[in-house]
Structures are given as C-alpha cells and as structure tokens.
Amino acid sequence: MRQLGQLESAVMHRLWSWDRPAPVREVLDDLNKERPLAYTTVMTVLDNLHGKGLVRREKSGRAWAYTPTMSREEHAAGLLEQVLSDGADRGATLLHFVGKMDATQIDELRAALAHIDEDDA
Amino acid sequence: MTAALALLGFILLASTSGASRLASARWTQHSPRWGVLAWQTLSGSVLLAGVLVAVVLALCMLPLKINVAELSGLTPAEVARHYEPPTGDWLGLLALAAAVTAAAVVIAHAAGSLLSSFRGRRSQLSTLALVGRKHPDGFILLSHDTPVVYCIPGRARTVVVSTGAQRLLSERELSLVLGHERAHLRSRHDLALTASDAVSRAIPLPLFRTAHEQIATLIEMQADDSARAASDRRSLANALVTLSVGQSPQAAIGAGDTAALARVRRLASPGPDRLSAPRKALVALACATAIVTPVGLALAPAFEASATECCTTSQ
C-alpha cells in the first residue's frame, strides 16, 4: 500500500506539471522512463485518484483523459486553512507554533521583543 | 448530608479561590510542567469531589458502604445510618444519576474530539503526502507563501514548515522552532489539551474553561523551554514575532493568540525550570492535599462516628 501512495504522488505531479487532460497511456509512458509499470497498474491508480476526488475525467476518443480537480496551491491552501482557522480545534488535531493576531497585538509583540534587545545591549 | 455539603463547599472554594490564586500565580511560568500538573490536579480534585457528593448521598444504597465500614470499624448498618440523607433515598438516586450523566458527557466529548482529530490528521497527512516534500532536516516542506510552522501529533509525529516560513526565518531560528514543535510531539501535549477541552465542554464550570486556557498557554511555554541558552531564547522570540507578523492580521480586534505576548516576555528571562526544590515540594504537597481532601471529607462522618462510638463504648 505504501508503494501505491508513492505512485499516486508521482501521477499527480505529472498531471499538475502538464496542466492539461492526460490519458492513462501518456502517464504510463512517462512513468516507464523511471521504472517499468503495467498499464493496468497506472489505470488502477488513476481510478483510485478519481474515487478520492483528486482527479476528474472526460472521454477523449475511446480513453479517459484525467485532470486534477485542484491545483497544488489549492491543496496547500486547504491545509493551511485548517491550521489558521479560528474554529475550535477540539482534539488538538494540530499544534500551531503561533496563531494569528490583530495589529494591536503585533505592536505589543514588537515592543516586547525590542525590550529584550535593550536588555542585551 | 454534612459530608455532601462539605464537599460542595470544597468544590466552591477550589473553583473560585483556588482557581483565581493559581491563575495569578507567577511560579507556573517558571516551571510550566508543574503549572500544567497543578491545573490538572485542581480540575481533577473538583471532579472527584463532584463524584463523591453523589457517592455520599447514595452510600446507604451502594455496596461501597461495606468498604467504608471496614475502613472505619463500623458495621454497614451504622454507616448507612450516618450517611442517610434526611430527605430520603430520592436525593441519592438523583445525585447518582447526575454524576453518571456528567461522566458520560465528558467521555462522549473526549471520544468525539479524538475521532475528529484522528480524521483531521489523516486528511492532513494524505494531502501532505501528495503536495509536500520531505526535507532532509526531518520535516515536511509545504509550498505556500503564508509563513506557518505546525506539528501533527499522534502516530505520524510530523512537523510541517511552509516555504513562506522557511524564507522568513534564519537557519538557527528554524531549528529552534522545530525544537519547539518536537517538544510538543514528545510530551504528547495534544492529550492534555484534549482532556482539558473535553471536561470544559462537558461541564460548564468557569474553572474548567480557565484550566483549559491556562494549560494551552503553559504547554506552549514548556515547548519554548526546548531553547535553553539566552541567545537561543532570544532567537526563538524573534521567530515568534516574525511568523506572527507574516500571517495576515485579523480584521477584528481581540481573540487571536493571547499566549504569544506572554511567551515573548518570558523568553527574555534566562533558562527554564527555575522552580526551586522547596517550591516544587510545596506544589507537590498542595496537589496531594487537593486530591486527598475530598476523600477525607467523604469519609469524615464514618470516622467521626467510629471515634465517638469507640469513646462512648469504652466508658
């Protein structure tokens, strides 16, 4: 199952960099440059990604052509949304190094830091 | 009945005077670990007292009276007589029902939190596997301008750094921030937070809300103490300010990270764990007292009866 995760990652990276619908054949040919893979393997991976909602597909001739549903940036933004959100994190899902603050609080923070500098000087 | 009233008095005292004294204490910042323990003990003693209120009111109906009888040298019948509330059985039953309900609600909240955090972490990790890159220094690098550093507790024990954060921090600052996050992961601070949060949501006593907020701040300070040297602490304070400035400020005033200012001020002082040995002993004694007192109050009627009876019979 670990292997499958790495493959999923490799497939997504290609789809993102090409930025256009790609059929299984094209993904397979590119992946084969690094390691030998079966058509069915790549087909299964893309099918799984489709099941997870990470790619959508449209008919291109007789084969399916796949596109990512979200860009890398949108995925990253989604992750950060969870980190930065004010919504109560009930189970301490994540621990953020420092939270958001308003302008007044930031001024206080800068003043406190300057105070440390003064003590050192 | 008097035991129940004494326990309620204890709960009142602990949740008002006890809470405010601990909240205004300075020593908790000197040793955050002991501070967290103190808050957990205070909360625990109040919960214990609450349960014991139900137990003493219902004792004449519970098999526990046999144990109390053995402890105090009375017969179970005598125990029942001394603990029976003047109003009758219904009060004990009501109290027991309330205690069981409260316990169930706490457990439900805790279970819900654990489930929600399990799902949240799994979703984070699977997306990170897709869009993140493993950095040789042992964290996951995420391509995004907003400067964030965070950790994902649990089995994965992952630290995530955004490219925005990497750009703003010096190498030294980044390694100190990583140290802070790893301290969180090592100490399993997420468990302490889950517990205090579940209790504060389940039982609307101001003490539990305060305890949760204090524990949240103190664990951040404890993790800050992974930086020991004065120069490191200054660098960590710098990183704190840099990262908070880099994240877009909220439009609304208030809320936001209230612990940050206290953390920066605290990092100005040298070295962690400045609680002296006598002080630690005092805190340990206070914690032990907090736990033993409700039990003592609950057992007092039995022991008092035993003492008077033993004195009258010997005469």
XYZ file of C-alpha atoms in Angstrom:
436
model
C 0.000 0.000 0.000
C 2.964 2.293 0.655
C 4.055 1.781 -2.939
C 0.635 2.811 -4.172
C 0.856 6.096 -2.234
C 4.160 6.958 -3.901
C 2.705 6.114 -7.298
C -0.321 8.293 -6.649
C 2.049 11.100 -5.776
C 4.119 10.544 -8.940
C 0.994 10.510 -11.128
C -0.377 13.712 -9.565
C 2.951 15.502 -10.038
C 2.842 14.734 -13.740
C -0.755 15.826 -14.149
C -0.015 19.076 -12.340
C 3.042 19.900 -14.385
C 1.350 19.097 -17.732
C -1.698 21.143 -16.832
C -3.955 19.531 -19.461
C -6.085 16.376 -19.668
C -3.911 13.257 -19.982
C -4.876 9.695 -20.828
C -3.530 6.650 -18.987
C -1.205 5.826 -21.889
C 0.601 9.171 -21.626
C 1.075 8.916 -17.861
C 2.273 5.335 -18.222
C 4.832 6.201 -20.898
C 6.286 8.962 -18.737
C 6.421 6.824 -15.607
C 8.041 3.988 -17.550
C 11.077 6.194 -18.053
C 11.846 5.719 -14.358
C 10.548 2.218 -13.681
C 8.634 -0.445 -15.573
C 4.919 -0.408 -14.830
C 1.901 -2.195 -16.209
C -0.908 -0.306 -17.959
C -3.397 -1.811 -15.518
C -1.388 -0.529 -12.543
C -1.472 3.063 -13.755
C -5.115 2.670 -14.742
C -5.940 1.476 -11.213
C -4.046 4.367 -9.653
C -5.913 6.922 -11.750
C -9.163 5.182 -10.962
C -8.378 5.396 -7.229
C -7.481 9.065 -7.537
C -10.791 9.600 -9.289
C -12.555 7.787 -6.470
C -10.862 10.078 -3.970
C -11.985 13.129 -5.880
C -8.462 14.243 -6.716
C -8.904 13.968 -10.485
C -11.802 14.261 -12.855
C -12.024 12.585 -16.240
C -13.532 13.200 -19.639
C -13.736 10.973 -22.680
C -11.025 11.629 -25.232
C -11.725 9.331 -28.113
C -12.050 5.873 -26.602
C -9.947 6.506 -23.495
C -10.447 8.631 -20.420
C -8.351 11.783 -20.059
C -7.609 12.857 -16.493
C -7.178 16.333 -14.948
C -6.555 17.277 -11.335
C -9.591 18.744 -9.587
C -7.442 21.107 -7.528
C -4.066 22.663 -8.136
C -1.152 22.088 -5.767
C -1.648 25.589 -4.413
C -5.310 24.931 -3.700
C -4.410 21.777 -1.789
C -1.785 23.636 0.212
C -4.238 26.471 0.862
C -6.735 23.915 2.121
C -4.185 22.533 4.574
C -3.283 25.976 5.843
C -6.946 26.868 6.172
C -7.234 24.140 8.751
C -4.160 25.398 10.595
C -5.128 29.056 10.583
C -8.849 28.693 11.141
C -10.382 30.115 14.277
C -12.753 27.195 14.568
C -12.251 25.407 17.851
C -9.792 22.574 17.413
C -11.354 20.138 19.796
C -8.845 17.363 19.860
C -5.696 19.384 19.319
C -5.595 17.968 15.797
C -2.660 20.224 15.018
C -0.426 22.406 17.146
C 0.410 25.718 15.521
C 3.633 27.457 16.536
C 1.919 30.814 16.842
C -1.597 31.931 15.999
C -2.959 34.922 14.130
C -3.113 38.272 15.827
C -4.521 41.706 15.131
C -2.439 44.820 14.519
C -2.513 45.980 18.172
C -1.271 42.652 19.454
C 1.524 42.634 16.877
C 2.654 46.081 18.019
C 2.786 44.814 21.598
C 4.780 41.828 20.444
C 7.316 44.011 18.625
C 7.634 46.233 21.693
C 8.268 43.215 23.914
C 10.944 41.972 21.529
C 12.614 45.391 21.386
C 12.668 45.302 25.172
C 14.724 42.114 25.104
C 17.168 43.795 22.729
C 17.518 46.732 25.101
C 18.319 44.403 27.997
C 21.037 42.703 25.983
C 22.593 45.953 24.826
C -25.629 15.036 54.474
C -22.921 17.106 56.113
C -20.307 15.301 54.026
C -22.139 16.307 50.845
C -22.297 19.913 51.985
C -18.633 19.898 52.951
C -17.751 18.528 49.512
C -19.850 21.189 47.808
C -18.016 23.749 49.930
C -14.724 22.283 48.724
C -15.882 22.498 45.116
C -16.879 26.129 45.613
C -13.598 27.026 47.271
C -11.439 25.208 44.738
C -13.250 26.537 41.696
C -13.285 30.163 42.857
C -10.464 30.965 45.264
C -8.251 28.059 44.181
C -8.633 28.874 40.501
C -8.003 32.597 40.883
C -4.929 32.064 43.062
C -3.439 29.602 40.599
C -4.268 31.843 37.636
C -2.462 34.804 39.207
C 0.496 32.744 40.405
C 3.844 33.608 38.832
C 5.565 30.330 39.595
C 3.599 28.438 36.943
C 5.539 30.304 34.272
C 8.832 29.378 35.888
C 8.062 25.710 35.576
C 5.236 25.207 33.073
C 5.277 21.460 33.548
C 4.393 21.818 37.216
C 1.911 24.523 36.308
C 0.069 22.140 33.992
C 0.109 19.480 36.696
C -1.328 21.936 39.210
C -4.215 22.869 36.911
C -4.904 19.225 36.110
C -4.884 18.382 39.813
C -7.208 21.260 40.679
C -9.662 20.198 37.984
C -9.310 16.551 38.970
C -9.988 17.277 42.629
C -13.178 19.166 41.758
C -14.341 16.315 39.525
C -13.529 13.843 42.271
C -15.429 15.919 44.813
C -18.397 16.066 42.460
C -18.496 12.307 42.118
C -18.093 11.896 45.867
C -21.118 14.144 46.510
C -23.215 11.584 44.646
C -21.480 8.703 46.414
C -22.037 10.039 49.951
C -25.678 10.881 49.252
C -26.326 7.413 47.870
C -23.968 5.463 50.122
C -26.677 3.689 52.105
C -27.853 2.129 48.837
C -24.392 1.258 47.494
C -22.294 -1.848 48.209
C -19.462 0.615 48.811
C -20.775 1.094 52.356
C -19.245 -2.288 53.241
C -15.805 -0.967 52.308
C -16.397 2.198 54.290
C -17.499 0.027 57.225
C -14.296 -1.998 57.049
C -12.192 1.163 56.867
C -13.826 2.879 59.807
C -14.593 -0.080 62.064
C -18.351 0.417 61.974
C -20.998 -2.010 60.803
C -22.550 -1.391 57.372
C -25.835 -0.600 59.104
C -24.168 2.065 61.233
C -22.539 3.522 58.135
C -25.897 3.666 56.395
C -27.396 5.384 59.399
C -24.711 8.089 59.471
C -24.825 8.781 55.744
C -28.551 8.627 55.180
C -29.789 11.990 53.913
C -32.744 13.308 55.943
C -34.773 13.781 52.781
C -34.826 10.112 51.808
C -33.479 7.894 49.042
C -34.537 10.034 46.104
C -31.785 12.585 46.702
C -29.112 9.916 46.499
C -30.592 8.463 43.344
C -30.830 11.880 41.746
C -27.230 12.665 42.632
C -26.042 9.335 41.235
C -27.963 9.899 38.018
C -26.400 13.347 37.669
C -22.884 12.024 38.298
C -23.266 9.205 35.792
C -24.670 11.603 33.198
C -21.838 14.050 33.713
C -19.257 11.285 33.360
C -20.945 10.062 30.186
C -20.964 13.549 28.698
C -17.265 14.046 29.436
C -16.427 10.702 27.835
C -18.613 11.490 24.830
C -16.843 14.805 24.281
C -13.428 13.220 24.654
C -14.306 10.414 22.246
C -15.709 12.919 19.759
C -12.556 15.019 19.966
C -10.297 12.029 19.489
C -12.290 10.878 16.492
C -12.377 14.310 14.890
C -8.652 14.824 15.425
C -7.878 11.352 14.067
C -9.796 12.166 10.887
C -8.320 15.641 10.611
C -4.783 14.326 10.972
C -5.329 11.553 8.466
C -6.655 14.000 5.899
C -3.742 16.379 6.534
C -1.199 13.600 6.181
C -2.631 12.202 2.956
C -2.694 15.654 1.349
C 0.827 16.357 2.613
C 1.995 13.078 1.049
C 0.705 14.454 -2.222
C 1.807 18.091 -2.198
C 4.517 18.223 0.464
C 8.193 17.435 0.135
C 10.276 15.614 2.715
C 13.094 17.873 3.866
C 16.384 16.231 4.943
C 16.153 18.019 8.314
C 13.187 15.834 9.185
C 10.135 17.944 8.399
C 7.696 18.307 5.514
C 8.060 21.388 3.342
C 4.828 22.811 2.014
C 4.826 25.203 -0.911
C 2.909 28.252 0.290
C 3.685 31.916 0.894
C 1.892 32.190 4.246
C 4.527 31.527 6.897
C 3.410 28.690 9.133
C 5.052 26.012 11.201
C 2.905 23.389 12.840
C 3.039 19.812 14.027
C 0.683 16.892 13.637
C 0.588 14.901 16.874
C -0.241 11.227 17.080
C 1.473 8.318 15.475
C 2.807 10.248 12.485
C 4.617 12.869 14.634
C 5.148 15.222 11.719
C 6.330 18.817 11.614
C 5.245 20.961 8.671
C 7.039 24.096 7.517
C 5.739 26.324 4.722
C 8.155 27.809 2.159
C 6.955 31.196 3.367
C 8.223 30.406 6.871
C 11.468 28.978 5.558
C 12.086 32.221 3.687
C 11.466 34.468 6.679
C 13.425 32.546 9.307
C 17.154 32.145 9.649
C 18.573 28.626 9.833
C 19.101 28.966 13.571
C 15.577 30.296 14.126
C 14.038 27.491 12.078
C 15.905 24.815 14.007
C 14.726 26.356 17.297
C 11.128 26.429 16.083
C 11.479 22.792 15.028
C 12.768 22.050 18.536
C 9.628 23.663 19.961
C 7.333 21.572 17.761
C 9.207 18.371 18.523
C 8.876 19.079 22.246
C 5.090 19.160 21.732
C 5.217 15.807 19.953
C 7.485 14.178 22.547
C 5.400 15.310 25.513
C 2.075 14.399 23.860
C 0.630 17.805 24.727
C -2.304 17.034 22.466
C -3.574 14.530 25.037
C -3.531 17.066 27.870
C -5.372 19.550 25.657
C -7.964 17.003 24.563
C -8.686 16.108 28.182
C -8.997 19.679 29.453
C -11.090 20.642 26.436
C -13.477 17.699 26.853
C -14.042 18.489 30.526
C -14.588 22.207 29.876
C -17.153 21.469 27.173
C -18.954 18.799 29.157
C -19.223 20.647 32.479
C -19.812 24.409 32.267
C -17.850 25.382 35.360
C -15.664 28.503 34.821
C -12.782 26.663 36.483
C -12.584 24.131 33.650
C -12.606 26.810 30.947
C -9.820 28.676 32.753
C -7.870 25.463 33.305
C -8.015 24.652 29.592
C -6.821 28.124 28.574
C -4.036 28.107 31.154
C -2.901 24.615 30.166
C -2.847 25.657 26.495
C -0.586 28.624 27.305
C 1.649 26.665 29.664
C 2.345 23.870 27.202
C 3.474 26.467 24.664
C 5.848 27.827 27.295
C 7.027 24.333 28.114
C 7.794 23.737 24.439
C 9.563 27.126 24.276
C 11.868 25.836 27.007
C 13.413 23.475 24.458
C 15.545 26.582 23.807
C 17.843 26.807 26.815
C 20.620 29.358 26.188
C 19.757 33.049 26.443
C 20.761 33.685 22.819
C 18.587 30.786 21.652
C 15.629 32.088 23.625
C 16.073 35.493 22.051
C 16.174 33.892 18.586
C 13.039 31.911 19.339
C 11.274 35.100 20.471
C 12.356 36.704 17.210
C 10.957 33.768 15.238
C 7.700 34.055 17.146
C 7.294 37.702 16.193
C 8.445 37.173 12.597
C 5.942 34.412 11.976
C 3.020 36.155 13.631
C 3.711 39.339 11.659
C 3.940 37.334 8.436
C 0.483 35.860 8.861
C -2.171 38.343 7.753
C -3.548 40.199 10.769
C -7.177 39.658 11.585
C -9.601 42.430 10.829
C -11.379 42.058 14.144
C -9.826 43.095 17.415
C -9.499 40.632 20.234
C -9.283 36.835 20.241
C -6.214 35.647 18.391
C -3.140 34.185 20.031
C -3.185 35.628 23.541
C -0.283 33.496 24.717
C 2.221 34.962 22.248
C 2.928 38.157 24.194
C 3.458 36.286 27.469
C 5.754 33.866 25.646
C 7.923 36.625 24.161
C 8.243 38.359 27.539
C 9.053 35.085 29.204
C 11.756 34.248 26.651
C 13.546 37.393 27.831
C 14.264 35.663 31.128
C 17.137 33.207 31.201
C 16.778 29.468 31.440
C 13.780 27.214 32.045
C 12.741 25.310 35.144
C 13.600 27.910 37.725
C 11.383 26.418 40.380
C 13.456 25.750 43.489
C 13.322 22.339 45.154
C 11.416 23.575 48.224
C 8.924 25.260 45.905
C 8.423 22.064 43.950
C 7.888 20.146 47.176
C 5.277 22.699 48.225
C 3.448 22.359 44.914
C 3.549 18.564 45.154
C 2.167 18.769 48.689
C -0.609 21.112 47.580
C -1.543 18.742 44.749
C -1.631 15.775 47.079
C -3.755 17.746 49.553
C -6.185 18.726 46.808
C -6.797 15.093 45.938
C -6.862 13.735 49.495
C -9.192 16.403 50.923
C -12.384 15.361 49.080
C -11.772 11.742 50.026
C -11.220 12.772 53.626
C -14.374 14.878 53.645
C -16.351 11.979 52.222
C -15.087 9.558 54.855
C -15.227 12.002 57.765
C -18.715 11.088 59.051
C -17.764 7.416 59.266
C -14.508 8.090 61.090
C -16.093 10.628 63.375
C -18.849 8.181 64.303
C -16.304 5.464 64.839
C -14.264 7.698 67.145
C -17.236 8.824 69.249
C -18.648 5.315 69.480
C -15.299 3.919 70.473
C -15.012 6.562 73.163
C -18.580 6.037 74.480
C -18.300 2.256 74.493
C -15.008 2.354 76.327
C -16.587 4.366 79.126
